[in-house]
PDB file of C-alpha atoms in Angstrom:
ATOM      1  CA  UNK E   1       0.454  59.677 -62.557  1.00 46.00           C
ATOM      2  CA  UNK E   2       1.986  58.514 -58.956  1.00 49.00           C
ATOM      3  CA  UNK E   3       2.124  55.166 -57.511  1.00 49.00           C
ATOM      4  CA  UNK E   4       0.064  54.724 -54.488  1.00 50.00           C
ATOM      5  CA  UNK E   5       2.543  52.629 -52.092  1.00 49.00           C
ATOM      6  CA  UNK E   6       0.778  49.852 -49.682  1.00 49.00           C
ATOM      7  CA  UNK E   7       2.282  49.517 -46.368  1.00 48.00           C
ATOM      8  CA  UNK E   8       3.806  46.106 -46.636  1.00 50.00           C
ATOM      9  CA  UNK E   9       2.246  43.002 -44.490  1.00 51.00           C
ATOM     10  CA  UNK E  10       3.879  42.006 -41.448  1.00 50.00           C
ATOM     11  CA  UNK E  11       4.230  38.651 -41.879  1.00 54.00           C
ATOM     12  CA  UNK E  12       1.916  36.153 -39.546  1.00 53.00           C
ATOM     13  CA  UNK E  13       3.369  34.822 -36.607  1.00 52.00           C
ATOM     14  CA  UNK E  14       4.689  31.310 -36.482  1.00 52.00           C
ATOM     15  CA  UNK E  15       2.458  28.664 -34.063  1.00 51.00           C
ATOM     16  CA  UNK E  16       6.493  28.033 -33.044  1.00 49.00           C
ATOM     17  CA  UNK E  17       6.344  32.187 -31.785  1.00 51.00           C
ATOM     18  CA  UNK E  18       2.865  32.518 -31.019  1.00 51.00           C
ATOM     19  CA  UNK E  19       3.167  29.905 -27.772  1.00 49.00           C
ATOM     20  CA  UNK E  20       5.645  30.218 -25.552  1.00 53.00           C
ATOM     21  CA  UNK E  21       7.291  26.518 -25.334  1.00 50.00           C
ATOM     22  CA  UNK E  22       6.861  24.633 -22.292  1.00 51.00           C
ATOM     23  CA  UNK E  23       9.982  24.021 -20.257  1.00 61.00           C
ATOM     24  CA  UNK E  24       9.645  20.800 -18.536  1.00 61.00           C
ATOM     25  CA  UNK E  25      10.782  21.043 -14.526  1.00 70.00           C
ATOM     26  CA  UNK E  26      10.660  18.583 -11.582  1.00 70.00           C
ATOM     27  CA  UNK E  27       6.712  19.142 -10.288  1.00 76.00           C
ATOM     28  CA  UNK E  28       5.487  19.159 -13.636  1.00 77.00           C
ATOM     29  CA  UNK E  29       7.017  15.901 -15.000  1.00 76.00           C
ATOM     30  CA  UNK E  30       6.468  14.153 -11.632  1.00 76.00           C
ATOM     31  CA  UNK E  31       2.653  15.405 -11.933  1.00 78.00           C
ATOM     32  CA  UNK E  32       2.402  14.133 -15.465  1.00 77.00           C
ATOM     33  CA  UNK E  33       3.746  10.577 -14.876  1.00 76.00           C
ATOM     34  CA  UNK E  34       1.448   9.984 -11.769  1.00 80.00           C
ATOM     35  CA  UNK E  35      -1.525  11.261 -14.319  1.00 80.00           C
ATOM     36  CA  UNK E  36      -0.088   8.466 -16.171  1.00 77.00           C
ATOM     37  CA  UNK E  37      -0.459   6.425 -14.096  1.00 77.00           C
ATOM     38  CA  UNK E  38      -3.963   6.875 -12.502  1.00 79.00           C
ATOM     39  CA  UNK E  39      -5.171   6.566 -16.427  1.00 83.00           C
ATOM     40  CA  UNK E  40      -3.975   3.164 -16.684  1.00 78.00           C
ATOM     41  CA  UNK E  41      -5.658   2.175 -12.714  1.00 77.00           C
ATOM     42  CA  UNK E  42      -8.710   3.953 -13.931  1.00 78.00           C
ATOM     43  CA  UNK E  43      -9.101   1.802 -17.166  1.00 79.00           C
ATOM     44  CA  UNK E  44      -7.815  -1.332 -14.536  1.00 77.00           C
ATOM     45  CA  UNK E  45     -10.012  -0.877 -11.918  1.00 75.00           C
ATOM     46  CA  UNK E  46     -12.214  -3.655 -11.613  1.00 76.00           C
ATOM     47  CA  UNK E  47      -9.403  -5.821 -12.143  1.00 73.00           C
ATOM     48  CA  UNK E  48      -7.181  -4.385  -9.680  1.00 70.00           C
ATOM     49  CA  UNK E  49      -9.416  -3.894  -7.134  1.00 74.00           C
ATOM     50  CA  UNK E  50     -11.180  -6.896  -7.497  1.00 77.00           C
ATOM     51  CA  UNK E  51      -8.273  -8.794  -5.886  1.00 73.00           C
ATOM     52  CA  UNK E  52      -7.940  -6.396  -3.383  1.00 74.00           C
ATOM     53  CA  UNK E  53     -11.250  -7.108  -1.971  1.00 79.00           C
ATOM     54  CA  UNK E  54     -11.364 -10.873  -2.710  1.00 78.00           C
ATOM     55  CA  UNK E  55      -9.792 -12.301   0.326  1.00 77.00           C
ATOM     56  CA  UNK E  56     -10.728 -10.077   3.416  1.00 80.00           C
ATOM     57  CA  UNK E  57     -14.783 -10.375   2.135  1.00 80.00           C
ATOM     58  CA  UNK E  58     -14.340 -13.651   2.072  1.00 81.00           C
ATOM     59  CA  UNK E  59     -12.419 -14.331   5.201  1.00 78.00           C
ATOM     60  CA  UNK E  60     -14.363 -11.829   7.022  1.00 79.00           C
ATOM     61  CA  UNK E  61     -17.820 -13.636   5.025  1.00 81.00           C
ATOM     62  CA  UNK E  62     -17.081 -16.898   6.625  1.00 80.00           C
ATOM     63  CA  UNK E  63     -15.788 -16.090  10.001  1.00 76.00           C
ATOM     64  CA  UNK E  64     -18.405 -13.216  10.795  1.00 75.00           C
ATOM     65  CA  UNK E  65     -21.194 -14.506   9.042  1.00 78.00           C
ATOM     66  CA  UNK E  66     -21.371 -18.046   8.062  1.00 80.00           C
ATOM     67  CA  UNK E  67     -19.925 -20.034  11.670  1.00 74.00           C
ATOM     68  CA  UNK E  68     -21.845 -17.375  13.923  1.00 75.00           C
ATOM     69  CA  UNK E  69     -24.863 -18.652  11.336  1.00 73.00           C
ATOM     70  CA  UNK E  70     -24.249 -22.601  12.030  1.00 76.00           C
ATOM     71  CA  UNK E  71     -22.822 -22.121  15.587  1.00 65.00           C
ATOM     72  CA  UNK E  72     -19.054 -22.869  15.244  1.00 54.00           C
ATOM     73  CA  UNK E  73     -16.584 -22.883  18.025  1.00 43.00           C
ATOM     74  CA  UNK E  74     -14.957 -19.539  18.853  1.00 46.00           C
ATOM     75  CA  UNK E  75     -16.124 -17.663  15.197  1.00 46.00           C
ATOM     76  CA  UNK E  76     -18.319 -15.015  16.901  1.00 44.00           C
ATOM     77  CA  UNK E  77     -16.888 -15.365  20.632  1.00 45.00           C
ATOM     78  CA  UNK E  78     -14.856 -12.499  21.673  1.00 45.00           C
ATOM     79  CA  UNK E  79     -11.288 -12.835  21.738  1.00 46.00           C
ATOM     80  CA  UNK E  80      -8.620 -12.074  24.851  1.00 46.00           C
ATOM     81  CA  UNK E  81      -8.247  -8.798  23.994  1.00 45.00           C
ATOM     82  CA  UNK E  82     -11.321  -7.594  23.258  1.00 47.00           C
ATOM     83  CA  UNK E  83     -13.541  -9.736  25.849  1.00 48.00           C
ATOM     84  CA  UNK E  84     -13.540  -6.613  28.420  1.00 42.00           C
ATOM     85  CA  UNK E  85     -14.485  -3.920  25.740  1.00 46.00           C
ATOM     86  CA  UNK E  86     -17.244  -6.207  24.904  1.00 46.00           C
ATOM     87  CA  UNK E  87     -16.628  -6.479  21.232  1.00 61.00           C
ATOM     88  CA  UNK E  88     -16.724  -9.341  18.902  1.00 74.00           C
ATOM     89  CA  UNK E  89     -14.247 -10.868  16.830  1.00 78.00           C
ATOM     90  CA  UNK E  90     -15.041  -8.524  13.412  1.00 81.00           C
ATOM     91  CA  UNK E  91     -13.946  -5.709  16.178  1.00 84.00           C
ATOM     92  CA  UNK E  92     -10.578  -7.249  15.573  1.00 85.00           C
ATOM     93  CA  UNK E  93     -10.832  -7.764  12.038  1.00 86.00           C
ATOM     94  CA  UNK E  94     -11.680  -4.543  10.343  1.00 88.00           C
ATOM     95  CA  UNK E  95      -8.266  -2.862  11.481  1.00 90.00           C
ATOM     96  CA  UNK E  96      -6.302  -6.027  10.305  1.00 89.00           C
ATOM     97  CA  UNK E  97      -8.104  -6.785   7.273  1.00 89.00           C
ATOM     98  CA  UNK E  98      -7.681  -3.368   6.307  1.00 91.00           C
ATOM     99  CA  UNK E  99      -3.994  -2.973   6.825  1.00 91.00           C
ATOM    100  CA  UNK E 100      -3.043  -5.875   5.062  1.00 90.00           C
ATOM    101  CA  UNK E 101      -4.975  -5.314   1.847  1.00 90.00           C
ATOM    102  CA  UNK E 102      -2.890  -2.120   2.196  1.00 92.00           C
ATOM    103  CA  UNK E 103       0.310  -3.517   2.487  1.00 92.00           C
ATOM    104  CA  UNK E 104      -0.161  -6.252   0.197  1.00 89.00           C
ATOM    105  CA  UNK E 105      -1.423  -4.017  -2.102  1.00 88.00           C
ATOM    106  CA  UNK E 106       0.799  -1.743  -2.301  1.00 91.00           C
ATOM    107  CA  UNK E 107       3.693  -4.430  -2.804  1.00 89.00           C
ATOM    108  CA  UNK E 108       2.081  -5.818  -5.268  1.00 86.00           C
ATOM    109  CA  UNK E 109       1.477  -2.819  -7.461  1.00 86.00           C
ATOM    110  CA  UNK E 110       4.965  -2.082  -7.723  1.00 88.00           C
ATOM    111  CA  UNK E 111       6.465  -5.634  -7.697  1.00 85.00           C
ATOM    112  CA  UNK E 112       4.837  -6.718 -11.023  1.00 80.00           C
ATOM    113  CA  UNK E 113       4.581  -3.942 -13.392  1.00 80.00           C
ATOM    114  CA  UNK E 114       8.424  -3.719 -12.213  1.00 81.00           C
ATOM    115  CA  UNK E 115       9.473  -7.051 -12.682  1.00 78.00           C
ATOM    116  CA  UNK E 116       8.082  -6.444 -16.330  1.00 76.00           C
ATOM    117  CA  UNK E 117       9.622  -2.954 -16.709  1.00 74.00           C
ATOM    118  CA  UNK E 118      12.938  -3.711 -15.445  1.00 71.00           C
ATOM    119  CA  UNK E 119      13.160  -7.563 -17.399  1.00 68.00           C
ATOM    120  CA  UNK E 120      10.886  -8.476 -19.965  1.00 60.00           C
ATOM    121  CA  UNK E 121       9.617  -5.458 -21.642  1.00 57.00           C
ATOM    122  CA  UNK E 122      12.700  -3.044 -20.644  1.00 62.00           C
ATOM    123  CA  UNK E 123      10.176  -0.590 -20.647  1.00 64.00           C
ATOM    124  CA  UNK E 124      11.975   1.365 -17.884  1.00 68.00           C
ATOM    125  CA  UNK E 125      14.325   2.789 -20.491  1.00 66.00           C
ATOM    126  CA  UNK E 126      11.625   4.899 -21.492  1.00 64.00           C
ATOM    127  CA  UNK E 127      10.792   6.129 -17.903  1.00 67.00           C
ATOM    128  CA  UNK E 128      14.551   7.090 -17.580  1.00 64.00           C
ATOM    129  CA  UNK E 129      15.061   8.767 -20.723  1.00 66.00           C
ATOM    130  CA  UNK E 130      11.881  11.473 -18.750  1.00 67.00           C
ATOM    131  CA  UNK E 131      13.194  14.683 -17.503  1.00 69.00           C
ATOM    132  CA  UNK E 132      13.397  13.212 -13.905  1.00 73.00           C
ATOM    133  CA  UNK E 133      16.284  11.763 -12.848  1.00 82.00           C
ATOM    134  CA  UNK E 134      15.944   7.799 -11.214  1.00 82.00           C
ATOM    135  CA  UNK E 135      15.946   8.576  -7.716  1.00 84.00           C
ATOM    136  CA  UNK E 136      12.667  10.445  -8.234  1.00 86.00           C
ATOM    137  CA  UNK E 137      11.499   7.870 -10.629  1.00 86.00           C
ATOM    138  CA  UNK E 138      12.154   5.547  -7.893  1.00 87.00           C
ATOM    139  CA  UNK E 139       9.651   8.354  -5.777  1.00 90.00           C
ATOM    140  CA  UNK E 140       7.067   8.592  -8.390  1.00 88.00           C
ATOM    141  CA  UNK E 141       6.633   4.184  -8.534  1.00 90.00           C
ATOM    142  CA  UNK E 142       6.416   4.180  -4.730  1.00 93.00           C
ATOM    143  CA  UNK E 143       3.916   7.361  -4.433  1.00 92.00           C
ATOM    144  CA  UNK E 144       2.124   5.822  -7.307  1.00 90.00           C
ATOM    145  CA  UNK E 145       1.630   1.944  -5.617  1.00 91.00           C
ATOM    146  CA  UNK E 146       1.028   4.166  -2.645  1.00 92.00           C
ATOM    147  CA  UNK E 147      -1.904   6.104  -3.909  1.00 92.00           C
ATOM    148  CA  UNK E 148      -3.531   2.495  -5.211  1.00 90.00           C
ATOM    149  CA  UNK E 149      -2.924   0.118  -1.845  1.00 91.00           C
ATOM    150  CA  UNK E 150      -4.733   3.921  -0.126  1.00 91.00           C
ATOM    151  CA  UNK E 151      -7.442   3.247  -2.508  1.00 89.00           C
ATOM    152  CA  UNK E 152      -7.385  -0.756  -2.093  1.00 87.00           C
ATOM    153  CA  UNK E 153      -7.801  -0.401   2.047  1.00 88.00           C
ATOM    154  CA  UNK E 154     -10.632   2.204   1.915  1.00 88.00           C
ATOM    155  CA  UNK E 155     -12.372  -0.236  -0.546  1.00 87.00           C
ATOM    156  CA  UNK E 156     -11.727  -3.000   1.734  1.00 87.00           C
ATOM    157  CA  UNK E 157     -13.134  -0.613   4.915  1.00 84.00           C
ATOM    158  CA  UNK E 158     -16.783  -0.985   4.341  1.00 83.00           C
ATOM    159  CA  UNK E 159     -16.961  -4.590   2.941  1.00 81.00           C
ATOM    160  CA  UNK E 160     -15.533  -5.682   6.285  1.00 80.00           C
ATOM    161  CA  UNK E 161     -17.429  -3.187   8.135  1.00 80.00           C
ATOM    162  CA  UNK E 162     -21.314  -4.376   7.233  1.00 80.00           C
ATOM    163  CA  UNK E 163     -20.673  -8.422   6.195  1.00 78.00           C
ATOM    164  CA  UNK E 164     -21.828 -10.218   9.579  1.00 74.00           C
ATOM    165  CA  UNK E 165     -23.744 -12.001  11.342  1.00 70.00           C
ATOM    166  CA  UNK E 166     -26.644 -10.679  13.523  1.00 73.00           C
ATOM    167  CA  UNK E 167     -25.246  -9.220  16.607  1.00 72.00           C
ATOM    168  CA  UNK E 168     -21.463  -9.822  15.275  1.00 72.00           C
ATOM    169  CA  UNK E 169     -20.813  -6.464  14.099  1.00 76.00           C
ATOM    170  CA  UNK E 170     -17.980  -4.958  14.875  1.00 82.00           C
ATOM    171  CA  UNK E 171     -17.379  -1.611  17.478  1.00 83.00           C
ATOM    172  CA  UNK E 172     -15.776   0.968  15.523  1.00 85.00           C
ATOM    173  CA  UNK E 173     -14.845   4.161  17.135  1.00 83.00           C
ATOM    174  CA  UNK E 174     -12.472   6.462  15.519  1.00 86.00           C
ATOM    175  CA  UNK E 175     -10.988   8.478  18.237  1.00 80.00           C
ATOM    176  CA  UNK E 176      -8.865  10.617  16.678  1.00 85.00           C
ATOM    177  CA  UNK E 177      -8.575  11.199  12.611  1.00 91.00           C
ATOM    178  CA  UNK E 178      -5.353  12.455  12.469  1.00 92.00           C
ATOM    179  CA  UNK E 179      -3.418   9.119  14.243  1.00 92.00           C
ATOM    180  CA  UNK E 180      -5.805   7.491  11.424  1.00 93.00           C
ATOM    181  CA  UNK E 181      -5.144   9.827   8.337  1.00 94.00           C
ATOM    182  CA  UNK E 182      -0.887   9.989   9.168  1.00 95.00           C
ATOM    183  CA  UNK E 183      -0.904   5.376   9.787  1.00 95.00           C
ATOM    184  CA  UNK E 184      -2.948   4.991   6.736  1.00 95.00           C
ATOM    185  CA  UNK E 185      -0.447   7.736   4.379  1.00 95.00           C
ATOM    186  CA  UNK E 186       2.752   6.276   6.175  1.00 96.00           C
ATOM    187  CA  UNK E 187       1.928   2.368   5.976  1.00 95.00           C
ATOM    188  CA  UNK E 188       1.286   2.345   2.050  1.00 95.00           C
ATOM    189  CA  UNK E 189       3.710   4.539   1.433  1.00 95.00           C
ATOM    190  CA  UNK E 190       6.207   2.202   3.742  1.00 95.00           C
ATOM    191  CA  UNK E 191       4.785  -0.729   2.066  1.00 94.00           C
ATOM    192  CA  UNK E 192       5.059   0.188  -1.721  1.00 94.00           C
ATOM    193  CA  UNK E 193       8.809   1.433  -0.524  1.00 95.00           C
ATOM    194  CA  UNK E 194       9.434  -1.910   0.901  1.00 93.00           C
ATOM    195  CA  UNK E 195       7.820  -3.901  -2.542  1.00 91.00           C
ATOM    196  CA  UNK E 196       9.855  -1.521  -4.867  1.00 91.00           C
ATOM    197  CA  UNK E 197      13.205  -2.610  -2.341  1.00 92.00           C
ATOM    198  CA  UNK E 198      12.067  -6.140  -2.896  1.00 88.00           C
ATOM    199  CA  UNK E 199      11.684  -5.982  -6.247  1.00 84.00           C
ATOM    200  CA  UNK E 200      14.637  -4.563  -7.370  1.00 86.00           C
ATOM    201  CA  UNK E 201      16.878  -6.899  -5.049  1.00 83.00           C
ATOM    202  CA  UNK E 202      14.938 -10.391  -6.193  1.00 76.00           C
ATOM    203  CA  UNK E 203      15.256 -12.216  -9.221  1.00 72.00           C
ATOM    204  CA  UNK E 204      12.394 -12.402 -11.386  1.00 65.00           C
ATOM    205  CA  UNK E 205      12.539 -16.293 -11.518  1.00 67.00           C
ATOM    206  CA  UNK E 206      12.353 -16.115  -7.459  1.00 69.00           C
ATOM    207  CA  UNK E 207       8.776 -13.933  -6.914  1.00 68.00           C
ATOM    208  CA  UNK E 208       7.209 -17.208  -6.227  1.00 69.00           C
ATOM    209  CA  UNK E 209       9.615 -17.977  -3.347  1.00 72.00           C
ATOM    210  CA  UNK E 210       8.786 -14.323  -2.465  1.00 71.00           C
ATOM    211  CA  UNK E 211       5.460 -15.152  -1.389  1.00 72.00           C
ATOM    212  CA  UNK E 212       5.682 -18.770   0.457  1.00 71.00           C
ATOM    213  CA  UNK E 213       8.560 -16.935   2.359  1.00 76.00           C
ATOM    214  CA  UNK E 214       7.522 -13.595   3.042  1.00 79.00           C
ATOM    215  CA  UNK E 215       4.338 -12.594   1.839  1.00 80.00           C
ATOM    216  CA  UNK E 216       2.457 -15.574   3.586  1.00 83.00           C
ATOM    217  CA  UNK E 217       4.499 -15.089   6.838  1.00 84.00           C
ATOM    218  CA  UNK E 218       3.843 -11.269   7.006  1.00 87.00           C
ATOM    219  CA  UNK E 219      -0.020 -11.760   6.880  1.00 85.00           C
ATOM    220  CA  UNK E 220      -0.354 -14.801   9.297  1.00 87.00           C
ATOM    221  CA  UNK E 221       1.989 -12.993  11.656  1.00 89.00           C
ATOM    222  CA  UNK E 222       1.015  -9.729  11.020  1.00 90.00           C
ATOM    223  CA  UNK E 223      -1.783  -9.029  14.020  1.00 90.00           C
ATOM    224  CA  UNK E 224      -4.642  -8.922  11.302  1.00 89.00           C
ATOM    225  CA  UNK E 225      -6.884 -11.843  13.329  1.00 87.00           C
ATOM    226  CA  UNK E 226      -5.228 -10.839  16.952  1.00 88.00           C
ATOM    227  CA  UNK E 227      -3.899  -7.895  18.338  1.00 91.00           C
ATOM    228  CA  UNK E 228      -0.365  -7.725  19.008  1.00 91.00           C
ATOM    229  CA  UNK E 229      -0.826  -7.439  22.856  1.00 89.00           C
ATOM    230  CA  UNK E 230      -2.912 -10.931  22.489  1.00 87.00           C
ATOM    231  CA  UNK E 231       0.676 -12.292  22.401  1.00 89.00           C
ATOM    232  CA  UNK E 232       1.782 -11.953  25.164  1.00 86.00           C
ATOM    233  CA  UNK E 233       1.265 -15.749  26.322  1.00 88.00           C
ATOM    234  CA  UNK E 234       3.876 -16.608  23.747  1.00 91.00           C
ATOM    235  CA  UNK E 235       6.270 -13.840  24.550  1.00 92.00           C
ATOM    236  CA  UNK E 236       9.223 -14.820  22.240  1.00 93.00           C
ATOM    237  CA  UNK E 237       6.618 -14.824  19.162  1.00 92.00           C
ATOM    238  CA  UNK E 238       5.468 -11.271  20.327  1.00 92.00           C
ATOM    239  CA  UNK E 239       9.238 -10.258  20.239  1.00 93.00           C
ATOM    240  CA  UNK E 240       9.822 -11.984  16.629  1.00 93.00           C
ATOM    241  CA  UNK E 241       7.113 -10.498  14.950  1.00 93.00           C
ATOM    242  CA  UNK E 242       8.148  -6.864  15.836  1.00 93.00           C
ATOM    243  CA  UNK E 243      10.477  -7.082  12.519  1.00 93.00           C
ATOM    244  CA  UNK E 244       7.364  -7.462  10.296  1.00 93.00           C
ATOM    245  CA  UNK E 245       6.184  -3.981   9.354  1.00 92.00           C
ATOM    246  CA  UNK E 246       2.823  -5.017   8.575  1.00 94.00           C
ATOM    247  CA  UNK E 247       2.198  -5.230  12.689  1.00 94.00           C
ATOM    248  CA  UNK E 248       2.449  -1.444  12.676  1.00 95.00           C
ATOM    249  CA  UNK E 249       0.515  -0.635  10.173  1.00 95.00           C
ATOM    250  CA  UNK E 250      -2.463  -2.812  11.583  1.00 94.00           C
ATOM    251  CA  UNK E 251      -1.490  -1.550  15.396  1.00 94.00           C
ATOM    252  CA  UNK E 252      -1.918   2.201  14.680  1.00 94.00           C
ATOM    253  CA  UNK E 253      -5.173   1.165  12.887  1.00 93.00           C
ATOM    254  CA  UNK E 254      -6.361  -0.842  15.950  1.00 92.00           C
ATOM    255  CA  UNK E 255      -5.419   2.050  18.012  1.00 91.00           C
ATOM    256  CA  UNK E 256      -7.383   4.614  15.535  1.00 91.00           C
ATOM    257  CA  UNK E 257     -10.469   2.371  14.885  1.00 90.00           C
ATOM    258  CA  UNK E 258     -10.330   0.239  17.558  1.00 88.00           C
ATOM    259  CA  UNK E 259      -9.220   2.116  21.322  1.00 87.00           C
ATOM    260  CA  UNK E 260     -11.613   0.038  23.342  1.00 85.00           C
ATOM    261  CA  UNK E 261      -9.127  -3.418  22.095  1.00 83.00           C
ATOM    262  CA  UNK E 262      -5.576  -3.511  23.512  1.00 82.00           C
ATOM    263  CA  UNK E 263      -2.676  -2.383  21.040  1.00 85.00           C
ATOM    264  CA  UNK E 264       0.797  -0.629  20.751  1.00 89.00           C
ATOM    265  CA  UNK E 265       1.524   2.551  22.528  1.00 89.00           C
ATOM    266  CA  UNK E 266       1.698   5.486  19.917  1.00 91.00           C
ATOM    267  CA  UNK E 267       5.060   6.062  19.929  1.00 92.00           C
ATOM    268  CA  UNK E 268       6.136   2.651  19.201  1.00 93.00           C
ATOM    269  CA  UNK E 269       3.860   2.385  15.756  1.00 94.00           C
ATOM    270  CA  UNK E 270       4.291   5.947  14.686  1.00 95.00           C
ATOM    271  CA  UNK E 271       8.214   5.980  15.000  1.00 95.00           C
ATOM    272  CA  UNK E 272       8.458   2.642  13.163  1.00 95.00           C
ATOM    273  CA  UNK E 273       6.527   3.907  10.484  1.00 96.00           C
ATOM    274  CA  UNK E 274       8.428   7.213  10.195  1.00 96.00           C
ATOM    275  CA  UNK E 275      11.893   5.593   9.976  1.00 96.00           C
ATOM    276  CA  UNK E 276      10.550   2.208   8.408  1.00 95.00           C
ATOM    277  CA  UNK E 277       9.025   5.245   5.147  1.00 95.00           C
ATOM    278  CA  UNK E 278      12.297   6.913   5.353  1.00 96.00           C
ATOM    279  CA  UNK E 279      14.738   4.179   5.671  1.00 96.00           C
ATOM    280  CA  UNK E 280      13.045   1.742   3.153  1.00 95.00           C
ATOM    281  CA  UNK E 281      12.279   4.645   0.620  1.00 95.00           C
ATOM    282  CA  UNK E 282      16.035   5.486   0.670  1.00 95.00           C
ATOM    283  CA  UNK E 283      17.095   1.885  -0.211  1.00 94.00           C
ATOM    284  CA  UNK E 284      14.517   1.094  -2.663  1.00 93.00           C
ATOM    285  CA  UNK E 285      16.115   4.472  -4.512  1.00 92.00           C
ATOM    286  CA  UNK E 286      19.620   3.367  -4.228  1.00 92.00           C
ATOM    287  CA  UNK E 287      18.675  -0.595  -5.323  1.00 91.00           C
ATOM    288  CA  UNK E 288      16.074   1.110  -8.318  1.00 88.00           C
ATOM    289  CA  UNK E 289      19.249   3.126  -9.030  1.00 87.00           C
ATOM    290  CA  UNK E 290      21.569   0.545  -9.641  1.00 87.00           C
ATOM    291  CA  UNK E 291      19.054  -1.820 -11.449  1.00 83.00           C
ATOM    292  CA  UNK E 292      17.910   0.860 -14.085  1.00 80.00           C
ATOM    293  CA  UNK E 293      21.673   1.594 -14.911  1.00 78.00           C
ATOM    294  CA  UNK E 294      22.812  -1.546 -15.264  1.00 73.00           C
TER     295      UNK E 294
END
C-alpha cells in the first residue's frame, strides 16, 4: 500500500511581511505633528478662542455701541482720516481690531506652551527626539501658532463687524482678496515667528515684563484705533512706530478692507511683511536651535 504525500503548507505570512513598514520622511512627520496639534486646539477651543475675542467685542461693544447710545464725545464721530470717505469710527476699527487679535494671538500661542516645553515640563525633548530635525521643529511651532492667530482674527472679523450702534456701522469694502488673503497669511505667520524669537531669547521669570514693555506698547501704538497716516500731526511718533510690526499687519488690512480710509502704500506693508516673515523666521530657528540643545 503507498503513502499518499500532501503538498506541505506554506507557512502564513507574518503581519511584520504582510505590510510594508512605513518609512517616516520630512512631509509626513511635519503633517503628523501639526495634526497634533490641531487635536489639542480642537479639544481647547472655547478656551482659546474665548480670549481671543474678549477684548476687541468689548472695546468695539463700548465704543460703537454703548457712547453712540448715551451721546459721548467723539465715540461715533468720524475720525481725520476717515471724515472725507464718510465712515464712522468702527470703519477704523474692524481692520485694527482684527490685526491685533492676530498678532497677539499668534505670540501668545507659541510663547506659553514654549515657555513650558522648553523649562518646566522639558517636554521639548520629546519633540526633538521626532524624525525632524529643530530647525523645522522651529517651522512646525510657528506654522502651528500661525494657523490658530488665522483662526483667532477671522473669529474676531464678524464680532467687530455687526456690534454697533444704529447708524455706526462700519464701511467695509474689500477691494481686492488677494492683498487681503497674502497680509492676513504673512502677518500671523510674522507674528508667531516673532513670539517663538521672543520666547526663546526671554527668561521665563521675565514674560511679565514682556507684556508692560512690549506687548502693551505694540497694541496702543500699533494703528488699531487710528490709521497710520492719522499721524502725521505728530510726525516723529509716525516715524517711531514704523519699528512695530503690528502697524503693517493692520495697514495692509486697512488698505484691503478699508480703501476709502487713508493708509500705507502697498509696497511699504507688503515688503515689511515679506522680509519681517523671512528675517524673524530665520532667527527664531537659530535662537529655538540653540535653546533645545542646550
Amino acid at each position: 500500500m503507498t503513502a499518499v504525500s500532501t503538498p506541505a503548507s506554506s507557512p502564513a505570512p507574518s503581519p511584520a511581511s504582510a505590510a510594508p513598514a512605513v518609512r517616516p520622511t520630512l512631509p509626513r512627520t511635519f503633517l503628523a505633528m501639526m495634526a497634533r496639534e490641531m487635536r489639542v486646539m480642537r479639544k481647547n477651543f472655547v478656551a482659546t478662542f474665548a480670549r481671543v475675542l474678549a477684548q476687541p467685542v468689548l472695546f468695539v461693544f463700548v465704543f460703537s455701541y454703548v457712547l453712540p447710545k448715551i451721546g459721548g464725545a467723539g465715540a461715533g464721530t468720524m475720525s481725520a482720516a476717515s471724515r472725507g470717505s464718510g465712515g464712522t469710527f468702527s470703519t477704523v476699527l474692524v481692520p485694527g481690531l482684527v490685526g491685533s487679535a492676530i498678532v497677539m494671538q499668534a505670540m501668545m500661542a507659541v510663547i506659553f506652551p514654549l515657555m513650558m516645553e522648553l523649562n518646566w515640563q522639558r517636554s521639548i525633548t520629546d519633540r526633538a527626539l521626532a524624525p525632524l530635525s529643530v530647525p523645522m521643529l522651529a517651522v512646525q511651532k510657528i506654522t502651528a501658532a500661525g494657523v490658530q492667530a488665522l483662526i483667532g482674527g477671522l473669529l474676531v472679523f464678524p464680532c467687530v463687524l455687526f456690534v454697533h450702534a444704529s447708524g455706526q456701522g462700519p464701511k467695509i469694502h474689500v477691494s481686492n482678496w488677494a492683498t487681503l488673503v497674502v497680509v492676513l497669511v504673512l502677518g500671523s505667520l510674522m507674528s508667531s515667528a516673532a513670539g517663538l524669537w521672543l520666547g526663546t531669547l526671554l527668561d521665563p521669570q521675565k514674560v511679565q515684563m514682556m507684556f508692560a514693555l512690549v506687548l502693551l506698547p505694540m497694541s496702543m501704538l500699533g494703528c488699531v484705533y487710528y490709521p497710520w497716516a492719522a499721524m502725521g500731526h505728530i510726525r516723529w511718533l509716525q516715524i517711531l512706530v514704523l519699528v512695530n510690526p503690528m502697524v503693517y499687519v493692520n495697514e495692509g488690512l486697512r488698505a484691503a478692507l478699508t480703501p476709502q480710509v487713508g493708509h500705507m502704500s502697498a509696497w511699504a506693508y507688503l515688503s515689511v511683511l515679506v522680509v519681517g516673515t523671512v528675517l524673524l523666521t530665520w532667527g527664531a530657528m537659530r535662537t529655538f536651535t540653540r535653546r533645545v540643545l542646550q
